[in-house]
Tab-separated table of C-alpha atoms in Angstrom:
chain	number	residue	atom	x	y	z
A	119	UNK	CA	9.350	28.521	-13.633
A	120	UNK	CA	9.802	24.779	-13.039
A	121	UNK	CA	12.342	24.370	-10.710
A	122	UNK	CA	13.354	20.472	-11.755
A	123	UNK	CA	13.682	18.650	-15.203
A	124	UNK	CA	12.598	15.323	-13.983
A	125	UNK	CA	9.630	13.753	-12.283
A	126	UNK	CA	10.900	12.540	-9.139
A	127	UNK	CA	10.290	14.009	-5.415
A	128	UNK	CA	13.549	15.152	-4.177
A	129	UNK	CA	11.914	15.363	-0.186
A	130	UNK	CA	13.062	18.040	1.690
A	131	UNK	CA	15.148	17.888	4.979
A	132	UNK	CA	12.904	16.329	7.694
A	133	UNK	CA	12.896	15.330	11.598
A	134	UNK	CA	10.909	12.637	11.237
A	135	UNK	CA	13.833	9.685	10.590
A	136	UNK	CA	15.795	11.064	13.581
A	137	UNK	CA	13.161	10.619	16.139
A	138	UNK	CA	11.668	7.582	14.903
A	139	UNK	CA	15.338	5.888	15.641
A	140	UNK	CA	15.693	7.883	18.776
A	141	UNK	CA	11.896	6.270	20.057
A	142	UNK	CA	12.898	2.792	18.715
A	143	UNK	CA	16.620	3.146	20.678
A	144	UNK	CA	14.350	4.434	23.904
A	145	UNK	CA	11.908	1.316	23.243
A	146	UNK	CA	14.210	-1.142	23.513
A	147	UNK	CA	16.496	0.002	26.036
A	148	UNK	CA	12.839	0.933	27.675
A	149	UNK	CA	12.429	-2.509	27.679
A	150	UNK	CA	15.052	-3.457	28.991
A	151	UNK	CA	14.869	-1.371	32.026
A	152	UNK	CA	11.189	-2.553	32.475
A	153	UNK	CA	12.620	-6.045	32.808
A	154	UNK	CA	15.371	-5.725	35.281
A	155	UNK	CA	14.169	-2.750	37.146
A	156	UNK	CA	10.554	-2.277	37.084
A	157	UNK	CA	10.560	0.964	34.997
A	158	UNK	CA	8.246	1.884	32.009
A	159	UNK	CA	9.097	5.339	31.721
A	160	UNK	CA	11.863	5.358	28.984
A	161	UNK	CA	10.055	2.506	27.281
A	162	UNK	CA	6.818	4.650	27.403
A	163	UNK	CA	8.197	7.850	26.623
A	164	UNK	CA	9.719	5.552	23.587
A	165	UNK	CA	6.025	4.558	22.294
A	166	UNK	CA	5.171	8.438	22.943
A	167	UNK	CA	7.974	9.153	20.449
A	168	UNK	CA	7.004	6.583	18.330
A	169	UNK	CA	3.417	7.589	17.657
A	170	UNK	CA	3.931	11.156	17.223
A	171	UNK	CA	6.811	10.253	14.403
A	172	UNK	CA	4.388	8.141	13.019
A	173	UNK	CA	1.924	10.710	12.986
A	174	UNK	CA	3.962	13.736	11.777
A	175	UNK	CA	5.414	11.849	8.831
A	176	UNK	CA	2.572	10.270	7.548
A	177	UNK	CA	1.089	13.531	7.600
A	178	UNK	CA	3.701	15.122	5.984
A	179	UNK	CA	3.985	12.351	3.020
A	180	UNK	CA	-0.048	13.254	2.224
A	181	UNK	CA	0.765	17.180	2.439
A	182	UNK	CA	3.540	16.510	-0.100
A	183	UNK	CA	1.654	13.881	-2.222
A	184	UNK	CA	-2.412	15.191	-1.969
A	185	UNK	CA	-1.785	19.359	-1.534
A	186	UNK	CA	1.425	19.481	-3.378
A	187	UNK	CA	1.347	17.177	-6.027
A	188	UNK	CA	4.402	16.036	-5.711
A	189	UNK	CA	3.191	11.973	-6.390
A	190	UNK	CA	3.585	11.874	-10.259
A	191	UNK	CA	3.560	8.681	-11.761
A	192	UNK	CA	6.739	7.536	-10.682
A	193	UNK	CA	6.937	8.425	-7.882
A	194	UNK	CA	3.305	6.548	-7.019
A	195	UNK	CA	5.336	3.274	-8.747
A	196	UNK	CA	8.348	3.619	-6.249
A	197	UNK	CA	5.610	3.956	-3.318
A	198	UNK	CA	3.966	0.894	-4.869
A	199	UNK	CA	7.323	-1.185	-4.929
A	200	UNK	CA	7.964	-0.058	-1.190
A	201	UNK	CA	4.761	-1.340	0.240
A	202	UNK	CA	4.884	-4.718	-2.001
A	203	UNK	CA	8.989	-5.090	-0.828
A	204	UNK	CA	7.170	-4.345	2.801
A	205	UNK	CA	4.290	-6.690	2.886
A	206	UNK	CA	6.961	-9.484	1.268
A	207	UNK	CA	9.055	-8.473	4.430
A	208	UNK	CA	6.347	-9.358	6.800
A	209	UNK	CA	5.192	-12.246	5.210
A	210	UNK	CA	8.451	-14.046	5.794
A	211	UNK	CA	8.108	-12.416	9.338
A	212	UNK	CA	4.929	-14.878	9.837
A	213	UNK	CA	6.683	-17.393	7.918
A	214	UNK	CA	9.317	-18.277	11.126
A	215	UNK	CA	6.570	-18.646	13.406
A	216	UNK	CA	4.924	-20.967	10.679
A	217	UNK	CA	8.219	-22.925	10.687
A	218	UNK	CA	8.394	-22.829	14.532
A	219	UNK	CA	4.541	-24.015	14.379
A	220	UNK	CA	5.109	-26.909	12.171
A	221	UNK	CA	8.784	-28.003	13.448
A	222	UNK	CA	7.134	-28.776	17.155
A	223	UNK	CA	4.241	-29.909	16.032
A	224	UNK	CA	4.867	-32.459	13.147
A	225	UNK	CA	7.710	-34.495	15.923
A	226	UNK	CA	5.800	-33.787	19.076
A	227	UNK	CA	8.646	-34.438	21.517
A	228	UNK	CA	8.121	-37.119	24.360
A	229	UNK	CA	7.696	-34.328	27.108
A	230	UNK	CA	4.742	-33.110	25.601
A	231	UNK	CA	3.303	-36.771	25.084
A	232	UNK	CA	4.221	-38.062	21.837
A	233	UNK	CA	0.982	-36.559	20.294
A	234	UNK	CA	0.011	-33.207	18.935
A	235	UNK	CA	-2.734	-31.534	20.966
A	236	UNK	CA	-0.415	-32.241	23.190
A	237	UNK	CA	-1.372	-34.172	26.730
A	238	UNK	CA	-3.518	-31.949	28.753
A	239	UNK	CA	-4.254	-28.911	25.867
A	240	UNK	CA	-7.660	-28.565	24.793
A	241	UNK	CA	-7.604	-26.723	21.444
A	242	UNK	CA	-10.417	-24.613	20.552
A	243	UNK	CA	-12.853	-26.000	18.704
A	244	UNK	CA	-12.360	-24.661	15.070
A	245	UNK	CA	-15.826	-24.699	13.867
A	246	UNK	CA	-17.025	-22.411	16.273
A	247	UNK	CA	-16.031	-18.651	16.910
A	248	UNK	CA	-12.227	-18.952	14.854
A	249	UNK	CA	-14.931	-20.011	11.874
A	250	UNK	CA	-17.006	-17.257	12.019
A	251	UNK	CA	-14.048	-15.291	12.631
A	252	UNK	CA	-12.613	-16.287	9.299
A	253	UNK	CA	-16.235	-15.935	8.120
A	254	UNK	CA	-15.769	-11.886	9.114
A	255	UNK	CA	-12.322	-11.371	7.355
A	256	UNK	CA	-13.432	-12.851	4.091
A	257	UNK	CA	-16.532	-10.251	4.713
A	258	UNK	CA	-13.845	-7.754	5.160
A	259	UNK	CA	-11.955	-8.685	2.021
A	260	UNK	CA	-15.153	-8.413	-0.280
A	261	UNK	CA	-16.373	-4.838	1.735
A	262	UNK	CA	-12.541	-3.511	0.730
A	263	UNK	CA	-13.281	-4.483	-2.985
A	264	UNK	CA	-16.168	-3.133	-2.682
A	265	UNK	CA	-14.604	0.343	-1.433
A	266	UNK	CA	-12.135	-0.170	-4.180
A	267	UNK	CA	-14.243	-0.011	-6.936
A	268	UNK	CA	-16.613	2.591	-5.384
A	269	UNK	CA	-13.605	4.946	-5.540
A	270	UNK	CA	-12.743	4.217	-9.688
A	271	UNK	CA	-15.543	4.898	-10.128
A	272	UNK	CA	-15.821	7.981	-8.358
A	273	UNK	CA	-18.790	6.831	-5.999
A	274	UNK	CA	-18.760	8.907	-3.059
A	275	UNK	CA	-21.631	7.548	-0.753
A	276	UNK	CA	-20.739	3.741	-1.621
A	277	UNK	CA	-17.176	4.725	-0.936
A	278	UNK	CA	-17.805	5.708	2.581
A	279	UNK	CA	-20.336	2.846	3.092
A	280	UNK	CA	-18.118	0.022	2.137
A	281	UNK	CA	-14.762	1.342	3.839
A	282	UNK	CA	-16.883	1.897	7.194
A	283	UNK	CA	-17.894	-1.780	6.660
A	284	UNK	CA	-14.977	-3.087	6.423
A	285	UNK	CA	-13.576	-1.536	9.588
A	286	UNK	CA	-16.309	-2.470	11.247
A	287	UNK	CA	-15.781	-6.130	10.432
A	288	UNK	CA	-11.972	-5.789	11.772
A	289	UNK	CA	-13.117	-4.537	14.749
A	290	UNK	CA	-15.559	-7.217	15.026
A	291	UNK	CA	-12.519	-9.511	14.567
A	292	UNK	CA	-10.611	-8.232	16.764
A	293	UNK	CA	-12.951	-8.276	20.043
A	294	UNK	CA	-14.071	-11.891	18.537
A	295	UNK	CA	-10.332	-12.806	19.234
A	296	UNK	CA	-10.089	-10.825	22.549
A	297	UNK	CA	-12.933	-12.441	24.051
A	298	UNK	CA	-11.263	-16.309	22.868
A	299	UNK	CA	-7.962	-15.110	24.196
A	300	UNK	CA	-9.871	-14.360	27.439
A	301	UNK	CA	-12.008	-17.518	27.613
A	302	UNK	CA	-8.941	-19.970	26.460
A	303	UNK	CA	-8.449	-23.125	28.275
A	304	UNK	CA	-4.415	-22.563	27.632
A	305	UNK	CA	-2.258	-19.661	28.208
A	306	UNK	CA	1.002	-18.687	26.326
A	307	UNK	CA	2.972	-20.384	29.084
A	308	UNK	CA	1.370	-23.816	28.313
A	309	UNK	CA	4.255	-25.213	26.499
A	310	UNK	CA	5.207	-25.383	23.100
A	311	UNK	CA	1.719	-25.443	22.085
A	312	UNK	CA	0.738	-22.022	24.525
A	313	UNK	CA	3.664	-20.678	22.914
A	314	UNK	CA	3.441	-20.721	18.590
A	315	UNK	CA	-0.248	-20.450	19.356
A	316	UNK	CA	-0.060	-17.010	21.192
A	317	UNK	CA	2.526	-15.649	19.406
A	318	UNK	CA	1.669	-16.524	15.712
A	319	UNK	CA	-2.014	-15.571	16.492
A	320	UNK	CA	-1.015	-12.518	18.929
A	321	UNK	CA	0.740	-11.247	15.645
A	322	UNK	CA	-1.878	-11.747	13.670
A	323	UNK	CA	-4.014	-9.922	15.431
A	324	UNK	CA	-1.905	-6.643	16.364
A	325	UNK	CA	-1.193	-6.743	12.091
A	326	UNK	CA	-5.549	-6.884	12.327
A	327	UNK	CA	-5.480	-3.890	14.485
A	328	UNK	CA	-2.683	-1.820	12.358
A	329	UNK	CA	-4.388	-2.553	9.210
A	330	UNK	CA	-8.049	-1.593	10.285
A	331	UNK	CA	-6.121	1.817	11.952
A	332	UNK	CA	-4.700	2.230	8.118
A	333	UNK	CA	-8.182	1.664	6.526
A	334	UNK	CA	-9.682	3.946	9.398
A	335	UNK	CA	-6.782	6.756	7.821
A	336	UNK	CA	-7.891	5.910	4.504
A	337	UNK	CA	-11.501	6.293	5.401
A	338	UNK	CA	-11.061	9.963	6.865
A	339	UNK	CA	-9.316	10.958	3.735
A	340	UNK	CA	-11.946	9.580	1.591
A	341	UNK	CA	-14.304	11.922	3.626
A	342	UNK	CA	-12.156	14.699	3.130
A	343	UNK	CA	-12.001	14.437	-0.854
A	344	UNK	CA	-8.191	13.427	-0.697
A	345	UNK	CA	-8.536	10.393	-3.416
A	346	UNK	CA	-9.495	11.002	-6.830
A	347	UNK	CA	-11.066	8.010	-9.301
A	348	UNK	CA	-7.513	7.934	-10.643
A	349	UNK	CA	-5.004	8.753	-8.234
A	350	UNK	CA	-5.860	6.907	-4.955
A	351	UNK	CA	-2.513	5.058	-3.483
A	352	UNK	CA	-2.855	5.382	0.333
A	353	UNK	CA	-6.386	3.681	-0.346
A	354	UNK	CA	-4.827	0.649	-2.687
A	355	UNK	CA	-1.315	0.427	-0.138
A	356	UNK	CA	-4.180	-0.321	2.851
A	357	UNK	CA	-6.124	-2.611	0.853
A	358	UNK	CA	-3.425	-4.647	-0.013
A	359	UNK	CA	-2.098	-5.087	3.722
A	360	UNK	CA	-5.572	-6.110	4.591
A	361	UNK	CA	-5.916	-8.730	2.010
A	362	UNK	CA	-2.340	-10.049	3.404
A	363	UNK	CA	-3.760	-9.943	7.042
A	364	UNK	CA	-6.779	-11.750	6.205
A	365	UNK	CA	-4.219	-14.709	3.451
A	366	UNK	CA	-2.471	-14.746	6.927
A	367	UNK	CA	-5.722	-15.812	9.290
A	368	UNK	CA	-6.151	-18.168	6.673
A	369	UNK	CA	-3.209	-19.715	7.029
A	370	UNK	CA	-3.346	-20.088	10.434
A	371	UNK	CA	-6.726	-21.452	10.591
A	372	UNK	CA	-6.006	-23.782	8.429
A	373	UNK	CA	-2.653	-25.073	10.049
A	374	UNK	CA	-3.121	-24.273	13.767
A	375	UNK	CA	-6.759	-23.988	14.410
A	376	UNK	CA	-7.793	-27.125	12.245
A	377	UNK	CA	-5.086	-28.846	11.508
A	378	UNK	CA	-3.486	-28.136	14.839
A	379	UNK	CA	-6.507	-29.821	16.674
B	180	UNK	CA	-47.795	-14.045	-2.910
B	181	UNK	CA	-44.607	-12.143	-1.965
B	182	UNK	CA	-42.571	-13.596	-4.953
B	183	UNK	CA	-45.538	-11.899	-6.855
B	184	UNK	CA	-45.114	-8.774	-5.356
B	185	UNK	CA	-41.776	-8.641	-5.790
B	186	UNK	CA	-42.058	-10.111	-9.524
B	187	UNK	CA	-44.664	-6.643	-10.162
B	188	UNK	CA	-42.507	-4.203	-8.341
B	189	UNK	CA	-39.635	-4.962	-10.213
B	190	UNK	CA	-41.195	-5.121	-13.756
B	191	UNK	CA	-42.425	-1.442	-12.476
B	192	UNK	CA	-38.895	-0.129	-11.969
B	193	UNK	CA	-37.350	-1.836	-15.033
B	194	UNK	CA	-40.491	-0.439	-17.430
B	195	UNK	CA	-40.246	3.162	-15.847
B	196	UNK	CA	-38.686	6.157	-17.607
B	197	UNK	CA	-37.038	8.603	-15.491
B	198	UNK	CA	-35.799	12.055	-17.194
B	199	UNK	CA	-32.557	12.260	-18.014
B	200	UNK	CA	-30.345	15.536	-17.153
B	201	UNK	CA	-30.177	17.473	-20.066
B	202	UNK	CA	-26.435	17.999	-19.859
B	203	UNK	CA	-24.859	13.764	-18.930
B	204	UNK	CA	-22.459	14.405	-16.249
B	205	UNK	CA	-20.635	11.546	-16.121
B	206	UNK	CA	-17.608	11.694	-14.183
B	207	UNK	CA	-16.508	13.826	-10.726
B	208	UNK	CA	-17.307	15.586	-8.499
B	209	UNK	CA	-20.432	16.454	-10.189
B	210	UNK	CA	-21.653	13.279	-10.690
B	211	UNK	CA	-20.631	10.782	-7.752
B	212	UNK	CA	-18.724	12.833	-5.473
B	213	UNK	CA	-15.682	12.043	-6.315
B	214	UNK	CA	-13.110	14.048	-8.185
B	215	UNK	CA	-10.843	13.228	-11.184
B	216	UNK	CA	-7.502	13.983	-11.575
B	217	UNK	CA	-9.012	16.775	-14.147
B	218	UNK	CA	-10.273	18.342	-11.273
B	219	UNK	CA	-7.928	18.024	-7.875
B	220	UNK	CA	-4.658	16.928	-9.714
B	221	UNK	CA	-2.275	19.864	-8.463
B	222	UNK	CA	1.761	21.126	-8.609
B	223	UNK	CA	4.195	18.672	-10.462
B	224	UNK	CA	1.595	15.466	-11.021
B	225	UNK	CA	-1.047	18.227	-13.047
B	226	UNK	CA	1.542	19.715	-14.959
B	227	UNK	CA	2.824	16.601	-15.998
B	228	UNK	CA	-0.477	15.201	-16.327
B	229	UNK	CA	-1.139	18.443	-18.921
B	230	UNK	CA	1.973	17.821	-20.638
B	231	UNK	CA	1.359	13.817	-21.255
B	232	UNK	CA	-1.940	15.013	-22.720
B	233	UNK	CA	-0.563	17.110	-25.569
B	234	UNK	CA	2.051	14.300	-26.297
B	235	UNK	CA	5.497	15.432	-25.372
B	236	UNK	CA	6.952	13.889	-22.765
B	237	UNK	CA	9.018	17.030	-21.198
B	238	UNK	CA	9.969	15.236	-17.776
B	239	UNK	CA	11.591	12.191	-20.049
B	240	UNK	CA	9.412	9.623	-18.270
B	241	UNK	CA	8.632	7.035	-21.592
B	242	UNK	CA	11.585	5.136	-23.070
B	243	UNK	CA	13.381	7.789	-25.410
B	244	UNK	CA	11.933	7.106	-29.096
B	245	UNK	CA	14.102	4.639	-31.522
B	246	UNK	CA	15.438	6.258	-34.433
B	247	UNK	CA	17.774	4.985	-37.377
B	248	UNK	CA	20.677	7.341	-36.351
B	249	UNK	CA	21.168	7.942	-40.168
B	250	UNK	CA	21.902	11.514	-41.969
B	251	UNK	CA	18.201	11.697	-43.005
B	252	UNK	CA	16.425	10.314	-39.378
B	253	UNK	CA	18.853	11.084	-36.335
B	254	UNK	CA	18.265	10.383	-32.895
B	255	UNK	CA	16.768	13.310	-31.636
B	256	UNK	CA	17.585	14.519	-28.200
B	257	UNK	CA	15.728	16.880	-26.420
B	258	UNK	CA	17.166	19.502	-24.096
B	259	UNK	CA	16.089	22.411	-21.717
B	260	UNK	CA	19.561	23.365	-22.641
B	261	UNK	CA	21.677	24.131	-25.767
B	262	UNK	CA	24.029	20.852	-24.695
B	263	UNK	CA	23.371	17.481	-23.288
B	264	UNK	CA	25.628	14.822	-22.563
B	265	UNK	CA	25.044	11.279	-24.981
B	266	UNK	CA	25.804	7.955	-24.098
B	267	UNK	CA	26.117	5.863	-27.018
B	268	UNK	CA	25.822	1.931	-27.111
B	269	UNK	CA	27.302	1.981	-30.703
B	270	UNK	CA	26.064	-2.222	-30.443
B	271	UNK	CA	24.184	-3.926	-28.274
B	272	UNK	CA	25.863	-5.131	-25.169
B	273	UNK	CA	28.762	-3.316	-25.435
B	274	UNK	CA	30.396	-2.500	-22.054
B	275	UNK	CA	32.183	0.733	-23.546
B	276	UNK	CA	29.795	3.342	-23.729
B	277	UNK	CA	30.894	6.258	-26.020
B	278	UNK	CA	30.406	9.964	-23.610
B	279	UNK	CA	30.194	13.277	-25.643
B	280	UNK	CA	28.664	16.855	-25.472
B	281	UNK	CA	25.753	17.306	-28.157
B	282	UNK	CA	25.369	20.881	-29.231
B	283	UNK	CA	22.614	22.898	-30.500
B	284	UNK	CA	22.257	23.084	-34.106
B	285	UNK	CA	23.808	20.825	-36.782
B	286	UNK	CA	23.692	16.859	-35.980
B	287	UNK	CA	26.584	15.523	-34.185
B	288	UNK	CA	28.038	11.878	-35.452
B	289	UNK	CA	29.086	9.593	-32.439
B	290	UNK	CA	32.932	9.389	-32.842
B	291	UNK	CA	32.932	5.962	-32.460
B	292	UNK	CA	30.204	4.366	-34.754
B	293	UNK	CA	29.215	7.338	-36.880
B	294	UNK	CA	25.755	7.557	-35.847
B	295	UNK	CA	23.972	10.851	-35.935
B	296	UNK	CA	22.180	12.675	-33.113
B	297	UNK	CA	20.751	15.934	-33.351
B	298	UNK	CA	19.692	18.527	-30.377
B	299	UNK	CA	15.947	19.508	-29.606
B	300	UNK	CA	16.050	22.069	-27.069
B	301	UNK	CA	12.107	22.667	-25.457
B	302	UNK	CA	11.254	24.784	-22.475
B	303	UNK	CA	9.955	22.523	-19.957
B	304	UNK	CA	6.180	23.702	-18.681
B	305	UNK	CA	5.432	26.806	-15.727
């Protein structure tokens, strides 16, 4: 007997919402304490909190969609608005440190010289590894299409292939930019210019390593029959955030890396 | 030389026959490993899916169907019930919206603009 007349999920009580704001309260206190008295145990116990919430209720949403059906059609359109309202969110998260970017650096201020490099920064040169490095996210953008399409059209093999490609490439990416970070002539404390560098790119590049973790989820589900051609959300909510993470390394390319120099 | 090898090699593969199955699987699991809906869809999404296919819409999830509202083509609610509450907008934009109780069996007229609704009760799918 069908327990409900309409098509909505009506979720049932979980834990999952009280300790994710418990580990975000022992985070930031955490941090806190880190700074004034050279503690990282509530801060770490905070991130230990944090990853088994994530954990447990991400698991729990693909019991409930995948094994119990519970993702009819709209629910899957709510789940789409969230992670469009989400990605929106985040992209006017990157916008500030776009605005902080361009308000120093179209009036560099006399301390820093007048000029923007300013006196005594030498940028990286943009034609060399942040090129190829927007070379390997493009890549990354075409593999994820390519993973896309596999999956409608219910190409197992060329699923796998293209999704393991594309995580491949954001890995690539990411020790790319851990190497440059490692061999930069400026640090974050260099001024105004160590400063919307590090931060705008340091962003950038934990959103690289979040999204290839999501596409690395997506990839073990794949291999464990979870998507169908049809009915394959997770997949399409980790493609998207990729495609914003690589529109955001173009952005910055463009404004810090070349313009910037 | 190797354009010409290439040139014959692919004129070979595009001239070859190969048999065909004699049954042409063409979607799922069966043919590229992945499954369909058809095959994996489970709980509330497959019955749903089922009930789409036969062309009610049980879980209300289309806009409700325009009717005239007259004697001879009423609005026709449906109902796991034998009563449902109506709303009716007797005209566009009106803030007032008229609230009654529909019962089963003869149509009902709107008290406030005379238009007609009549109850379909249906079992929803188990």
């Amino acid at each position: 007997m069908a327990h409900q007349a309409h098509a909505y999920h009506m979720v049932d009580p979980s834990p999952w919402p009280l300790t994710g704001a418990i580990a975000a309260l022992l985070m930031t206190s955490g941090l806190a304490i880190w700074f004034h008295f050279h503690s990282t145990v509530l801060m770490t116990l905070g991130l230990i909190l944090l990853l088994l919430t994530m954990y447990q209720w991400w698991r729990d949403i693909i019991r409930e969609g995948t094994f119990q059906g519970h993702h009819t059609p709209p629910v899957q359109k709510g789940l789409r608005y969230g992670m469009i309202l989400f990605i929106t969110s985040e992209v006017f998260f990157f916008l500030g440190f776009f605005w902080a970017f361009y308000h120093s650096s179209l009036a560099p201020t006399p301390e820093l010289g007048g000029c923007w490099p300013p006196t005594g920064i030498t940028p990286l040169d943009p034609f060399e590894v942040p090129l190829l490095n927007t070379a390997v996210l493009l890549a990354s953008g075409v593999t994820v299409t390519w993973a896309h399409h596999s999956i409608m059209e219910g190409e197992r093999k060329q699923a796998i292939q293209s999704l393991t490609l594309t995580i491949l490439l954001g890995l690539y990416f990411t020790a790319l930019q851990a190497t440059e970070y490692y061999e930069a002539p400026f640090t974050i404390a260099d001024g105004v210019y160590g400063s919307t560098f590090f931060v705008a790119t340091g962003f950038h590049g934990l959103h690289v390593i979040i999204g290839s973790t999501f596409l690395a989820v997506c990839l073990l589900r794949q291999v464990q029959y979870h998507f169908t051609s049809e009915h394959h959300f997770g997949f399409e909510a980790a493609a998207w955030y990729w495609h914003f993470v690589d529109v955001v390394w173009l952005f910055l390319y463009v404004s810090i890396y070349w313009w910037g120099s | 030389m190797v354009a010409r090898l290439l040139l014959r090699s692919a004129v070979r593969a595009a001239v070859t026959r190969r048999a065909s199955p004699a049954v042409a699987l063409s979607r799922g699991m069966a043919a590229g490993g992945i499954p369909t809906d058809e095959e994996q869809a489970t709980g509330l999404e497959k019955k749903i899916m089922n009930a789409m296919k036969t062309g009610t819409d049980p879980f209300n999830m289309l806009k409700p169907k325009e009717y005239a509202g007259s004697k001879s083509d009423p609005h026709l609610v449906p109902s796991i019930t034998n009563k449902r509450i109506v709303g009716c907008v007797c005209e566009e934009d009106n803030t007032a919206v008229v609230w009654f109780w529909l019962h089963e069996g003869e149509a009902q007229r709107c008290p406030s603009c005379g238009s007609h609704y009549k109850l379909v009760p249906h079992e929803l799918p188990h």
